[in-house]
Amino acid sequence: MSEVLYEGKSKIVCKSDRDDAYIINYKDTATAGNGAKKEDLEGKGKLNAEISNIIFKYLEENGVKTHLIEVIDDITVLVKKAEIILVEVIVRNIAAGSFSKKYGVPEGTALKNVIVEYSFKSDEYGDPLINDQQITAIGLATQNELDNMAAQALKVNELLSALFLKAGIKLIDFKLEFGRAGGEILLCDEISPDSCRFWDAKTNEKLDKDRFRRDLGDVLAGYRDVLSRLKTNEER
Ligand code: UDP
């Protein structure tokens, strides 16, 4: 592996032979509760890499600017160097997870409008919810950048909701990360069952990281199901 610049919970960022690019390796490690629960799930890295690559290519084809340059192997991608904005953008279509808990709205409740919310990307402070004014006040991003990210996030939501519906999957919610590169804001990180909630459209079976968070059984069976349905979609 080339020189490691940063090792995160689920990915490793390395130097590449290009000044304007990094290499990212997907790991098998699964974590939840800000790292409190941690386990290696053999093959998770490969599944997430493949799912995320399919999604990023689809988004790029549909006008969303992403960091993905090329796929190097099963678990490795070359991406544009970007300065990650420390704001996680969460989009919700249906109540679940922390939203359900915090506001007493049962999981599975349809929301009257799509929600875009932000959290401060910080392991130290436990990714707390943060609003526009707090973000601009402490200089995590400008209002322009936030407006850009929110608009991109809503576009991603429309594109992905349609893509997954074709695959018989409901997109409940998801988290995006963005970065600054050459005066642009790029969609970075990954989009996978680690960062989204995917429910089977007929049975509501959970096909995402909630299987790990909540000990619902074979975690990767859900991830494999998501991947195979995306591939079937592509063949159509
Ligand atoms: N999410 C994520 N990383 C985080 C927090 C949330 O990828 O650090 C994703 C999560 O998988 C879900 C969505 O963002 O698809 C909303 O998560 P929520 O706020 O409900 O938090 P959770 O229940 O995961 O703690």
PDB file of C-alpha atoms and ligand atoms in Angstrom, residues 9 32-34 88-92 95-102 107 117 119-121 123 126-127 129 171-177 189-190 192-198 208-210 213-214, ligand 1:
ATOM      1  CA  LYS A   9     -13.181   3.941  10.917  1.00  0.00           C
ATOM      2  CA  ALA A  32     -21.527   1.881  15.438  1.00  0.00           C
ATOM      3  CA  GLY A  33     -22.202   4.250  18.304  1.00  0.00           C
ATOM      4  CA  ASN A  34     -19.178   6.417  17.436  1.00  0.00           C
ATOM      5  CA  GLU A  88     -22.388  15.781   7.517  1.00  0.00           C
ATOM      6  CA  VAL A  89     -25.495  16.343   5.436  1.00  0.00           C
ATOM      7  CA  ILE A  90     -28.356  14.029   6.366  1.00  0.00           C
ATOM      8  CA  VAL A  91     -31.450  13.632   4.229  1.00  0.00           C
ATOM      9  CA  ARG A  92     -34.586  11.955   5.578  1.00  0.00           C
ATOM     10  CA  ALA A  95     -38.563   8.708  10.141  1.00  0.00           C
ATOM     11  CA  ALA A  96     -35.951   6.346  11.570  1.00  0.00           C
ATOM     12  CA  GLY A  97     -32.924   6.134  13.825  1.00  0.00           C
ATOM     13  CA  SER A  98     -31.899   9.151  15.866  1.00  0.00           C
ATOM     14  CA  PHE A  99     -34.751  11.267  14.447  1.00  0.00           C
ATOM     15  CA  SER A 100     -37.379   8.804  15.683  1.00  0.00           C
ATOM     16  CA  LYS A 101     -35.733   8.582  19.073  1.00  0.00           C
ATOM     17  CA  LYS A 102     -35.219  12.300  19.537  1.00  0.00           C
ATOM     18  CA  GLU A 107     -39.804   4.457  12.715  1.00  0.00           C
ATOM     19  CA  GLU A 117     -30.168  18.352   8.518  1.00  0.00           C
ATOM     20  CA  SER A 119     -24.233  17.395  11.992  1.00  0.00           C
ATOM     21  CA  PHE A 120     -20.761  18.499  12.994  1.00  0.00           C
ATOM     22  CA  LYS A 121     -18.372  15.774  11.755  1.00  0.00           C
ATOM     23  CA  ASP A 123     -15.711  11.937  16.699  1.00  0.00           C
ATOM     24  CA  GLY A 126     -20.084  12.716  18.872  1.00  0.00           C
ATOM     25  CA  ASP A 127     -21.314  14.273  15.580  1.00  0.00           C
ATOM     26  CA  LEU A 129     -26.722  18.130  15.235  1.00  0.00           C
ATOM     27  CA  LEU A 171     -34.463   4.968   0.573  1.00  0.00           C
ATOM     28  CA  ILE A 172     -35.311   5.932   4.153  1.00  0.00           C
ATOM     29  CA  ASP A 173     -32.437   8.312   4.941  1.00  0.00           C
ATOM     30  CA  PHE A 174     -28.753   8.814   4.221  1.00  0.00           C
ATOM     31  CA  LYS A 175     -25.672  10.844   5.059  1.00  0.00           C
ATOM     32  CA  LEU A 176     -23.440  12.701   2.595  1.00  0.00           C
ATOM     33  CA  GLU A 177     -20.060  14.345   2.924  1.00  0.00           C
ATOM     34  CA  ASP A 189     -16.808   9.780   0.996  1.00  0.00           C
ATOM     35  CA  GLU A 190     -19.111   6.872   0.125  1.00  0.00           C
ATOM     36  CA  SER A 192     -23.407   2.525   0.860  1.00  0.00           C
ATOM     37  CA  PRO A 193     -25.488   0.497   3.328  1.00  0.00           C
ATOM     38  CA  ASP A 194     -23.133   1.915   5.981  1.00  0.00           C
ATOM     39  CA  SER A 195     -24.343   5.440   5.288  1.00  0.00           C
ATOM     40  CA  CYS A 196     -27.943   4.912   4.153  1.00  0.00           C
ATOM     41  CA  ARG A 197     -31.034   3.182   5.426  1.00  0.00           C
ATOM     42  CA  PHE A 198     -32.447   0.826   2.813  1.00  0.00           C
ATOM     43  CA  ASP A 208     -28.336  -1.688   5.862  1.00  0.00           C
ATOM     44  CA  LYS A 209     -26.078  -1.065   8.841  1.00  0.00           C
ATOM     45  CA  ASP A 210     -29.007  -1.202  11.271  1.00  0.00           C
ATOM     46  CA  ARG A 213     -26.226  -1.663  15.024  1.00  0.00           C
ATOM     47  CA  ARG A 214     -29.211  -3.673  16.280  1.00  0.00           C
TER      48      ARG A 214
HETATM   49  N1  UDP B   1     -25.236   8.178   9.287  1.00  0.00           N
HETATM   50  C1  UDP B   1     -23.933   7.921   8.902  1.00  0.00           C
HETATM   51  N2  UDP B   1     -22.909   8.294   9.732  1.00  0.00           N
HETATM   52  C2  UDP B   1     -23.114   8.921  10.910  1.00  0.00           C
HETATM   53  C3  UDP B   1     -24.447   9.191  11.297  1.00  0.00           C
HETATM   54  C4  UDP B   1     -25.484   8.811  10.471  1.00  0.00           C
HETATM   55  O1  UDP B   1     -23.693   7.384   7.824  1.00  0.00           O
HETATM   56  O2  UDP B   1     -22.126   9.237  11.613  1.00  0.00           O
HETATM   57  C5  UDP B   1     -26.355   7.802   8.390  1.00  0.00           C
HETATM   58  C6  UDP B   1     -27.153   6.631   8.939  1.00  0.00           C
HETATM   59  O3  UDP B   1     -26.672   5.417   8.398  1.00  0.00           O
HETATM   60  C7  UDP B   1     -28.541   6.932   8.453  1.00  0.00           C
HETATM   61  C8  UDP B   1     -28.601   8.459   8.379  1.00  0.00           C
HETATM   62  O4  UDP B   1     -27.247   8.894   8.331  1.00  0.00           O
HETATM   63  O5  UDP B   1     -28.734   6.411   7.147  1.00  0.00           O
HETATM   64  C9  UDP B   1     -29.312   9.090   9.543  1.00  0.00           C
HETATM   65  O6  UDP B   1     -28.738   8.602  10.725  1.00  0.00           O
HETATM   66  P1  UDP B   1     -29.338   8.990  12.161  1.00  0.00           P
HETATM   67  O7  UDP B   1     -29.183  10.432  12.389  1.00  0.00           O
HETATM   68  O8  UDP B   1     -30.716   8.438  12.270  1.00  0.00           O
HETATM   69  O9  UDP B   1     -28.344   8.345  13.193  1.00  0.00           O
HETATM   70  P2  UDP B   1     -28.173   6.868  13.746  1.00  0.00           P
HETATM   71  O10 UDP B   1     -29.513   6.321  14.032  1.00  0.00           O
HETATM   72  O11 UDP B   1     -27.441   6.171  12.648  1.00  0.00           O
HETATM   73  O12 UDP B   1     -27.334   7.115  14.964  1.00  0.00           O
END
